[in-house]
mmCIF file with all atom_site columns, C-alpha atoms in Angstrom:
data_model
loop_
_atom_site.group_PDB
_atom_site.id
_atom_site.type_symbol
_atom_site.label_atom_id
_atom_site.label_alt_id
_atom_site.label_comp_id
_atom_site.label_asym_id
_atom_site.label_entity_id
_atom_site.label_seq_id
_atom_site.pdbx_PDB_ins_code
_atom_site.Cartn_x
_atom_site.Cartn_y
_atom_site.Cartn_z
_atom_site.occupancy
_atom_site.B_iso_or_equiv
_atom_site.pdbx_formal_charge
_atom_site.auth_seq_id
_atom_site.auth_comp_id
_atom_site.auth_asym_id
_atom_site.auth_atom_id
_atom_site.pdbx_PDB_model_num
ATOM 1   C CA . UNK E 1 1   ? 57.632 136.694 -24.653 1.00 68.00 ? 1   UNK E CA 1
ATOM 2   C CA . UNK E 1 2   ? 61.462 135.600 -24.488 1.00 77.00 ? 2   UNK E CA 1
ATOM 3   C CA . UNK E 1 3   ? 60.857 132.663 -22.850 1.00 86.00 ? 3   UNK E CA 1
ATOM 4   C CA . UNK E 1 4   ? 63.635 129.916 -23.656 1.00 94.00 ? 4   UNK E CA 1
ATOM 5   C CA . UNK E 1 5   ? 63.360 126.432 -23.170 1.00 95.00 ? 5   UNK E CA 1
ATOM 6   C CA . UNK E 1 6   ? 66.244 125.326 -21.300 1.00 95.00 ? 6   UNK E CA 1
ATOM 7   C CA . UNK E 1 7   ? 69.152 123.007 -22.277 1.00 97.00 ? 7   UNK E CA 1
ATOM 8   C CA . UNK E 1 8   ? 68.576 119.829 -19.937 1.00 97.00 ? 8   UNK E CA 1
ATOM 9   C CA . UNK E 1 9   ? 64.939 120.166 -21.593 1.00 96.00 ? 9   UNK E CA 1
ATOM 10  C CA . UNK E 1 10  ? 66.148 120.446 -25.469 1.00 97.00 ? 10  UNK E CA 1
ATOM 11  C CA . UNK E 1 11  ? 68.373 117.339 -24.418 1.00 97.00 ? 11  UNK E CA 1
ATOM 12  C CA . UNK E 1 12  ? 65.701 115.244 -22.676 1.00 96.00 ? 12  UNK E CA 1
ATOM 13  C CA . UNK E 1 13  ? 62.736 115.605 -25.416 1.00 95.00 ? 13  UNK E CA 1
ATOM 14  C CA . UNK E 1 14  ? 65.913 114.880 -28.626 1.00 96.00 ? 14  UNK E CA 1
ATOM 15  C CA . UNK E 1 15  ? 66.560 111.617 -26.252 1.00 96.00 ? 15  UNK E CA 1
ATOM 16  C CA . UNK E 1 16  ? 62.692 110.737 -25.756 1.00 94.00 ? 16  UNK E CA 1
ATOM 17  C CA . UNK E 1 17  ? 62.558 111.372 -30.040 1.00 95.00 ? 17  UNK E CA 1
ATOM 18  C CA . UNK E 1 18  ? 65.212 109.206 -30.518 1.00 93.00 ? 18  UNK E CA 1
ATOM 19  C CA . UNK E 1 19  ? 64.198 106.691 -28.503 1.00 93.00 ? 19  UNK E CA 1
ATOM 20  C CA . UNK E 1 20  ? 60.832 106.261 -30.141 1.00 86.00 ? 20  UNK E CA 1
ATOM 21  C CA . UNK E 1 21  ? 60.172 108.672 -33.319 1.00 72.00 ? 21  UNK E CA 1
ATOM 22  C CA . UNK E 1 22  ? 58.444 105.817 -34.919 1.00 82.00 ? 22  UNK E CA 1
ATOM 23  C CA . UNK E 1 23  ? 55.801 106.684 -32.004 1.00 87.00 ? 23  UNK E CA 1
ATOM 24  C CA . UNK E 1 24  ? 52.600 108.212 -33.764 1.00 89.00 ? 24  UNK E CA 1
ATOM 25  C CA . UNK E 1 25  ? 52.289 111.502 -32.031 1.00 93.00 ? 25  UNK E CA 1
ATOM 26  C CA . UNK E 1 26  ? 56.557 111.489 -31.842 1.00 94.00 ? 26  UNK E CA 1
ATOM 27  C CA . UNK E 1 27  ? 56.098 114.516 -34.622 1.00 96.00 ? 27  UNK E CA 1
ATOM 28  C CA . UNK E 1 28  ? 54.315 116.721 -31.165 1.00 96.00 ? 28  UNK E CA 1
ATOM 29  C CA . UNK E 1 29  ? 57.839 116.260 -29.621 1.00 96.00 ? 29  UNK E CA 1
ATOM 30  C CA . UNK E 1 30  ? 59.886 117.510 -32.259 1.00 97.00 ? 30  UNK E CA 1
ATOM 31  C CA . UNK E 1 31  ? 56.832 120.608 -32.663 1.00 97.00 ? 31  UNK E CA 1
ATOM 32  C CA . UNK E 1 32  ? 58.441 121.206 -28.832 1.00 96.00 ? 32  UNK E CA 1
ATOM 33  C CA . UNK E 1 33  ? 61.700 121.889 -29.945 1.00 97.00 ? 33  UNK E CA 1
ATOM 34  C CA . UNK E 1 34  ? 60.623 124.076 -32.362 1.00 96.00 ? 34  UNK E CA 1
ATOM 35  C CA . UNK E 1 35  ? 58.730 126.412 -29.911 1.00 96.00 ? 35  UNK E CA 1
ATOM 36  C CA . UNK E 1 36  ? 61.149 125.962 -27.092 1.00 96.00 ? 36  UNK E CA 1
ATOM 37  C CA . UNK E 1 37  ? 62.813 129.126 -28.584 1.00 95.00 ? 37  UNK E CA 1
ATOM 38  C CA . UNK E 1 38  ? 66.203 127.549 -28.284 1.00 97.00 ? 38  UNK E CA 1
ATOM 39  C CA . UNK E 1 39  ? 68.532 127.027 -30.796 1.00 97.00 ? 39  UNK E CA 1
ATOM 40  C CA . UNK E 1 40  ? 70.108 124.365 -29.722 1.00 97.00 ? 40  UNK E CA 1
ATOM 41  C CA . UNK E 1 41  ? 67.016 122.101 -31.365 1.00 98.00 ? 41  UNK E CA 1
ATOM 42  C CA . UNK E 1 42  ? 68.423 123.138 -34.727 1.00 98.00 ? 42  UNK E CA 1
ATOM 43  C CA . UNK E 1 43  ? 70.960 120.728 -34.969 1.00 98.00 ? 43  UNK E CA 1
ATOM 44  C CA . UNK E 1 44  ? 68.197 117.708 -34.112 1.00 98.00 ? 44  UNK E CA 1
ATOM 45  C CA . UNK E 1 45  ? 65.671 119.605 -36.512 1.00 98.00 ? 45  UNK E CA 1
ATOM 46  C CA . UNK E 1 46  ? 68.146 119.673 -39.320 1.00 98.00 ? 46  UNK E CA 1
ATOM 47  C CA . UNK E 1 47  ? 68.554 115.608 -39.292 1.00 97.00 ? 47  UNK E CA 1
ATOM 48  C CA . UNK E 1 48  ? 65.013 115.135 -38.176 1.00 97.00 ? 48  UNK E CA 1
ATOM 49  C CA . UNK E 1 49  ? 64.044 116.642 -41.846 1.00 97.00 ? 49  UNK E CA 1
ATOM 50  C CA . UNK E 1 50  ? 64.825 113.348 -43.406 1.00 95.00 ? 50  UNK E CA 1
ATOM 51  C CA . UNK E 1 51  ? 63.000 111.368 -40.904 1.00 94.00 ? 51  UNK E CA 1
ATOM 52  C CA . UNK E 1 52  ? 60.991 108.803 -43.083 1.00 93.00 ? 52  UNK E CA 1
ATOM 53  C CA . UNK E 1 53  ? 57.961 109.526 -40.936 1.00 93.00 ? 53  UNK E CA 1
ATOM 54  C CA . UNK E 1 54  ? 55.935 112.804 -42.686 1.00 94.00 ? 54  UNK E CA 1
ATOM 55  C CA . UNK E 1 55  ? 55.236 114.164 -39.181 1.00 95.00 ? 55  UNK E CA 1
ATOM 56  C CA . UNK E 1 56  ? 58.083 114.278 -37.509 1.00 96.00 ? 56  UNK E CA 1
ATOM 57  C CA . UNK E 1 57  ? 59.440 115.099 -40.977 1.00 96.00 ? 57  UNK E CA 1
ATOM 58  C CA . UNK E 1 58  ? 56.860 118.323 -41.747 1.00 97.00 ? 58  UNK E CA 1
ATOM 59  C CA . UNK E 1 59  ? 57.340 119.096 -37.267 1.00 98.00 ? 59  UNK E CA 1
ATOM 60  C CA . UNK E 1 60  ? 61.028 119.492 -37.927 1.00 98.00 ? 60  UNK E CA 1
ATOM 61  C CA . UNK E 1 61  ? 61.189 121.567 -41.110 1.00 98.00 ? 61  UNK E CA 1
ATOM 62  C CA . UNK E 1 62  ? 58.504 123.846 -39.732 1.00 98.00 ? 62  UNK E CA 1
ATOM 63  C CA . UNK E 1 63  ? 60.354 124.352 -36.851 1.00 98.00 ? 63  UNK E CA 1
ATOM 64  C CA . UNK E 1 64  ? 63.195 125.470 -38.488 1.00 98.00 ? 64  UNK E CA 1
ATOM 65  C CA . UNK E 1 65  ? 61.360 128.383 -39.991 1.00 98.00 ? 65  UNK E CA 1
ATOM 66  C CA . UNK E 1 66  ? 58.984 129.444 -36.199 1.00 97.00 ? 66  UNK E CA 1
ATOM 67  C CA . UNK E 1 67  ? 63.150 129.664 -34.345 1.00 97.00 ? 67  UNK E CA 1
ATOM 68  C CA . UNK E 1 68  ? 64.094 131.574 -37.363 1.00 97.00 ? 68  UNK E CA 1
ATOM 69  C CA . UNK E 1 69  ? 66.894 128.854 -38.196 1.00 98.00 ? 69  UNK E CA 1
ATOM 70  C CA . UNK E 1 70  ? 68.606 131.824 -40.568 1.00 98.00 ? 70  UNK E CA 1
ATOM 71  C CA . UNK E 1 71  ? 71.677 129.902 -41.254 1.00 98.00 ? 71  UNK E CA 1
ATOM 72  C CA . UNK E 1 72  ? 69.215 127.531 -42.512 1.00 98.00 ? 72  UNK E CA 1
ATOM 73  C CA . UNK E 1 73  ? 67.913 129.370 -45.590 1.00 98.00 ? 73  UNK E CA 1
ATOM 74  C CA . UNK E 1 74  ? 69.779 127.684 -47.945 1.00 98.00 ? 74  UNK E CA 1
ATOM 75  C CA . UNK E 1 75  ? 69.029 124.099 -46.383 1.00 98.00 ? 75  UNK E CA 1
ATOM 76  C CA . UNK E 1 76  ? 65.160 125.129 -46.655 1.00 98.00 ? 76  UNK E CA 1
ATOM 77  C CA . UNK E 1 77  ? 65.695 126.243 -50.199 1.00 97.00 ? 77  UNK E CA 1
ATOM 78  C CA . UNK E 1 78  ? 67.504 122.325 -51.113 1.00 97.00 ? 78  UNK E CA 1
ATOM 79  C CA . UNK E 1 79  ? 64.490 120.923 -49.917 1.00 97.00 ? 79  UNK E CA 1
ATOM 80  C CA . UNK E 1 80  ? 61.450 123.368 -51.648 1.00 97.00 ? 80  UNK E CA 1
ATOM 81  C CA . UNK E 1 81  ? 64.018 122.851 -54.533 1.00 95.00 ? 81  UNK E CA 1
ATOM 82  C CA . UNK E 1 82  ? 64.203 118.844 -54.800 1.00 93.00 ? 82  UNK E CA 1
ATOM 83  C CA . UNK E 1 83  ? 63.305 117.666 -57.308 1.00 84.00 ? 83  UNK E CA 1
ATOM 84  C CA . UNK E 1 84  ? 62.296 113.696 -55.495 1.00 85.00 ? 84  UNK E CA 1
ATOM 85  C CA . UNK E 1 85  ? 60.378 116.200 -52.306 1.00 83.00 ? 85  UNK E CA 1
ATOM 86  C CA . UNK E 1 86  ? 56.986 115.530 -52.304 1.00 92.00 ? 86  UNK E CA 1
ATOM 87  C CA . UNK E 1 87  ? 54.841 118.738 -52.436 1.00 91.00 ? 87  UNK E CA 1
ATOM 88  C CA . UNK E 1 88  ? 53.889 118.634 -48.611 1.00 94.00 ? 88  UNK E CA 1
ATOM 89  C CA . UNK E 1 89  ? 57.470 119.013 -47.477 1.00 96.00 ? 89  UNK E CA 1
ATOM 90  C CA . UNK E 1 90  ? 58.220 121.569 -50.579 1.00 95.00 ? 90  UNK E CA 1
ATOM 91  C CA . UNK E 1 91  ? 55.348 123.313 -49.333 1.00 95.00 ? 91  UNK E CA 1
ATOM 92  C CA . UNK E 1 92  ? 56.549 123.456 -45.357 1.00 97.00 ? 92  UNK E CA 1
ATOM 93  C CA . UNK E 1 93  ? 60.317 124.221 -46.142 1.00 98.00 ? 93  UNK E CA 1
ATOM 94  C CA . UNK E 1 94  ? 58.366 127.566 -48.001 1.00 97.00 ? 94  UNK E CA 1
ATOM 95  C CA . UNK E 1 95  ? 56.453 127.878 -45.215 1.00 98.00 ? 95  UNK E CA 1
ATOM 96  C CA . UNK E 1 96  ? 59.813 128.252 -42.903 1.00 98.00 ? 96  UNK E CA 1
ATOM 97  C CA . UNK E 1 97  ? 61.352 130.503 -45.313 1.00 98.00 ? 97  UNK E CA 1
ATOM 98  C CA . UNK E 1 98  ? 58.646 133.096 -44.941 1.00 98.00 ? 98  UNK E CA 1
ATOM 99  C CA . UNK E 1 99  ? 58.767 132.565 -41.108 1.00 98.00 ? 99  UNK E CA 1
ATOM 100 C CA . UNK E 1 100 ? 62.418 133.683 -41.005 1.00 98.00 ? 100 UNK E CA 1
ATOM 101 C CA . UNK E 1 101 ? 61.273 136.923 -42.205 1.00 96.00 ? 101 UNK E CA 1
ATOM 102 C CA . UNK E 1 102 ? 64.420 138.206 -43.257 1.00 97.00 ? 102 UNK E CA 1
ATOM 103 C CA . UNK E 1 103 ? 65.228 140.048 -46.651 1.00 97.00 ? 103 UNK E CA 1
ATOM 104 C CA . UNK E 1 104 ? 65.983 137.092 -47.847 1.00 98.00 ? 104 UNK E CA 1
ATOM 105 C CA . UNK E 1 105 ? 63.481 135.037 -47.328 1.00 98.00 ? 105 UNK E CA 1
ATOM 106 C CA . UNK E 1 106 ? 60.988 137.249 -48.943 1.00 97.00 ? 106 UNK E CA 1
ATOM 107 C CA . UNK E 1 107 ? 63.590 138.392 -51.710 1.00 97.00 ? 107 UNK E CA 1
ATOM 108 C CA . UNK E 1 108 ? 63.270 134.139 -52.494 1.00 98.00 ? 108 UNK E CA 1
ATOM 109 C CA . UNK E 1 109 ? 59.995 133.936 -51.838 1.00 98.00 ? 109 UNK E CA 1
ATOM 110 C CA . UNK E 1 110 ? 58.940 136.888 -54.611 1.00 97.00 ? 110 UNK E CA 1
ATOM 111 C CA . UNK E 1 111 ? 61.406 134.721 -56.693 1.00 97.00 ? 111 UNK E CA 1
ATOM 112 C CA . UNK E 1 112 ? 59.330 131.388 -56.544 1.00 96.00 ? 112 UNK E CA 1
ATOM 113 C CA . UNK E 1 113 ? 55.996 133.775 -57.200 1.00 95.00 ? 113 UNK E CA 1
ATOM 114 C CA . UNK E 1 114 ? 57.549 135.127 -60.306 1.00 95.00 ? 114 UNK E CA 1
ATOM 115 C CA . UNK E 1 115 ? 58.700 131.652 -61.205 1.00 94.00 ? 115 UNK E CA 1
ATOM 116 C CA . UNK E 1 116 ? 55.410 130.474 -60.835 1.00 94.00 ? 116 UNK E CA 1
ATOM 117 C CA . UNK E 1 117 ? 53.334 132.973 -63.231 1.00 92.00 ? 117 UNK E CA 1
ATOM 118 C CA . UNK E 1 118 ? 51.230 131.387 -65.625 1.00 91.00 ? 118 UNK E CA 1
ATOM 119 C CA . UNK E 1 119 ? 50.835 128.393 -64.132 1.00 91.00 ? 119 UNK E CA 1
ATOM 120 C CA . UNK E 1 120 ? 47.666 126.710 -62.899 1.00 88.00 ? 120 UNK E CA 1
ATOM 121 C CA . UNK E 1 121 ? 48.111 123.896 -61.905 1.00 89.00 ? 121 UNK E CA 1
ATOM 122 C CA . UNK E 1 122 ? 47.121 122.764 -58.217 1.00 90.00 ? 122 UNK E CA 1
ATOM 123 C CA . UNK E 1 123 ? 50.855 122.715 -56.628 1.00 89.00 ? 123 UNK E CA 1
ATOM 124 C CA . UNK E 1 124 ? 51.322 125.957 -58.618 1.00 92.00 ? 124 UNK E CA 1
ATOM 125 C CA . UNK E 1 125 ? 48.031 127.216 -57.295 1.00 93.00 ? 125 UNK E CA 1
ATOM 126 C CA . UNK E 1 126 ? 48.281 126.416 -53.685 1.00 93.00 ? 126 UNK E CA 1
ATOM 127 C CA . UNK E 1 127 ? 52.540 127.093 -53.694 1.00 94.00 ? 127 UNK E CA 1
ATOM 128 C CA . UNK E 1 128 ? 51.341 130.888 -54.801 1.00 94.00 ? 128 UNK E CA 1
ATOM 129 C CA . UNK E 1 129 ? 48.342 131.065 -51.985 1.00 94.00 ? 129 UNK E CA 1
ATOM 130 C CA . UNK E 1 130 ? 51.154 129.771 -49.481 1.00 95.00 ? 130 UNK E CA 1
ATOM 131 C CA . UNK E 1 131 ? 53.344 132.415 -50.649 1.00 96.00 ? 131 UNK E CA 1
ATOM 132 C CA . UNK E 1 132 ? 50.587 134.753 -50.508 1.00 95.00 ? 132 UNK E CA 1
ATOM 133 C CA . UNK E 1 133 ? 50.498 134.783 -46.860 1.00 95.00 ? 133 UNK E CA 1
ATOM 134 C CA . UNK E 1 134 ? 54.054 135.955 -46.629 1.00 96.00 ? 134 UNK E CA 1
ATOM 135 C CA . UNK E 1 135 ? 53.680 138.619 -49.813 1.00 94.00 ? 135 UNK E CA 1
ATOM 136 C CA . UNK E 1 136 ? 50.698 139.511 -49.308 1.00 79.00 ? 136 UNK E CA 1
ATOM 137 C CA . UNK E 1 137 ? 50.779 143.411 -50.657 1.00 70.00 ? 137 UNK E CA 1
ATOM 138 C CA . UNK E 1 138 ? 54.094 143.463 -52.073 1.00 66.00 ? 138 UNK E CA 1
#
C-alpha cells in the first residue's frame, strides 16, 4: 500500500536488536525491518545475516528478499552458494532471490533448477519445490 516505516522507527527497533538479539523472539524485530518497507533496514539486515542465532539469522536474509534488497543479489547468491551454509539459510537466501523478482533473480533461479536436474536427494528435492514457487510455468 506504500506505506513506509519511518526513520526514527528503523533506528529505534536496530537499537532494541542490538541491545538484546540474543532475546528469543529478537528474530520478530528484525522480521519488522523487513516489512517496514524502508531501505534503510538493509544495512542492519546485511550484518544481521551472520547473526549466530538462526532466527534472527533466517528474519534478516528473508527480509532482504520481501524490500527487494536488489543491490543485494549477489550477497544472496554468496550465501545459497556457501559451501559451510547450512541448507535452511541456503534455502531462505533462494527464497529472497525469487522475492526480488527481477530478471535476474529468476534468470539465477532457472540456473540453480537446471543445476539441480537429476538429482534426488532431499535438499535437491525441496531446493527445486522452493524454486518451484518462483518458476512455476516457465
Amino acid at each position: 500500500f506504500g506505506l513506509i516505516v519511518g526513520d526514527e522507527k528503523i533506528k529505534a527497533l536496530i537499537a532494541r536488536i542490538r541491545a538484546s538479539s540474543d532475546r528469543e523472539d529478537a528474530y520478530l524485530d528484525v522480521y519488522q525491518l523487513g516489512f517496514s518497507n524502508n531501505p534503510a533496514a538493509i544495512p542492519e539486515l546485511v550484518k544481521l545475516c551472520s547473526h549466530p542465532g538462526e532466527y534472527v539469522r533466517l528474519a534478516a536474509i528473508s527480509s532482504l528478499g520481501i524490500l527487494k534488497a536488489t543491490d543485494q543479489f549477489a550477497f544472496l547468491g554468496r550465501i545459497y552458494e556457501g559451501k559451510d551454509s547450512i541448507w535452511q539459510d541456503r534455502a531462505m537466501a533462494l527464497k529472497a532471490i525469487g522475492d526480488l523478482d527481477t530478471p535476474q533473480a529468476r534468470a539465477y533461479l532457472k540456473n540453480q533448477r537446471l543445476q539441480l536436474q537429476g538429482r534426488s536427494g532431499l535438499d535437491a528435492r525441496w531446493t527445486k519445490d522452493l524454486i518451484s514457487l518462483y518458476l512455476d510455468g516457465d
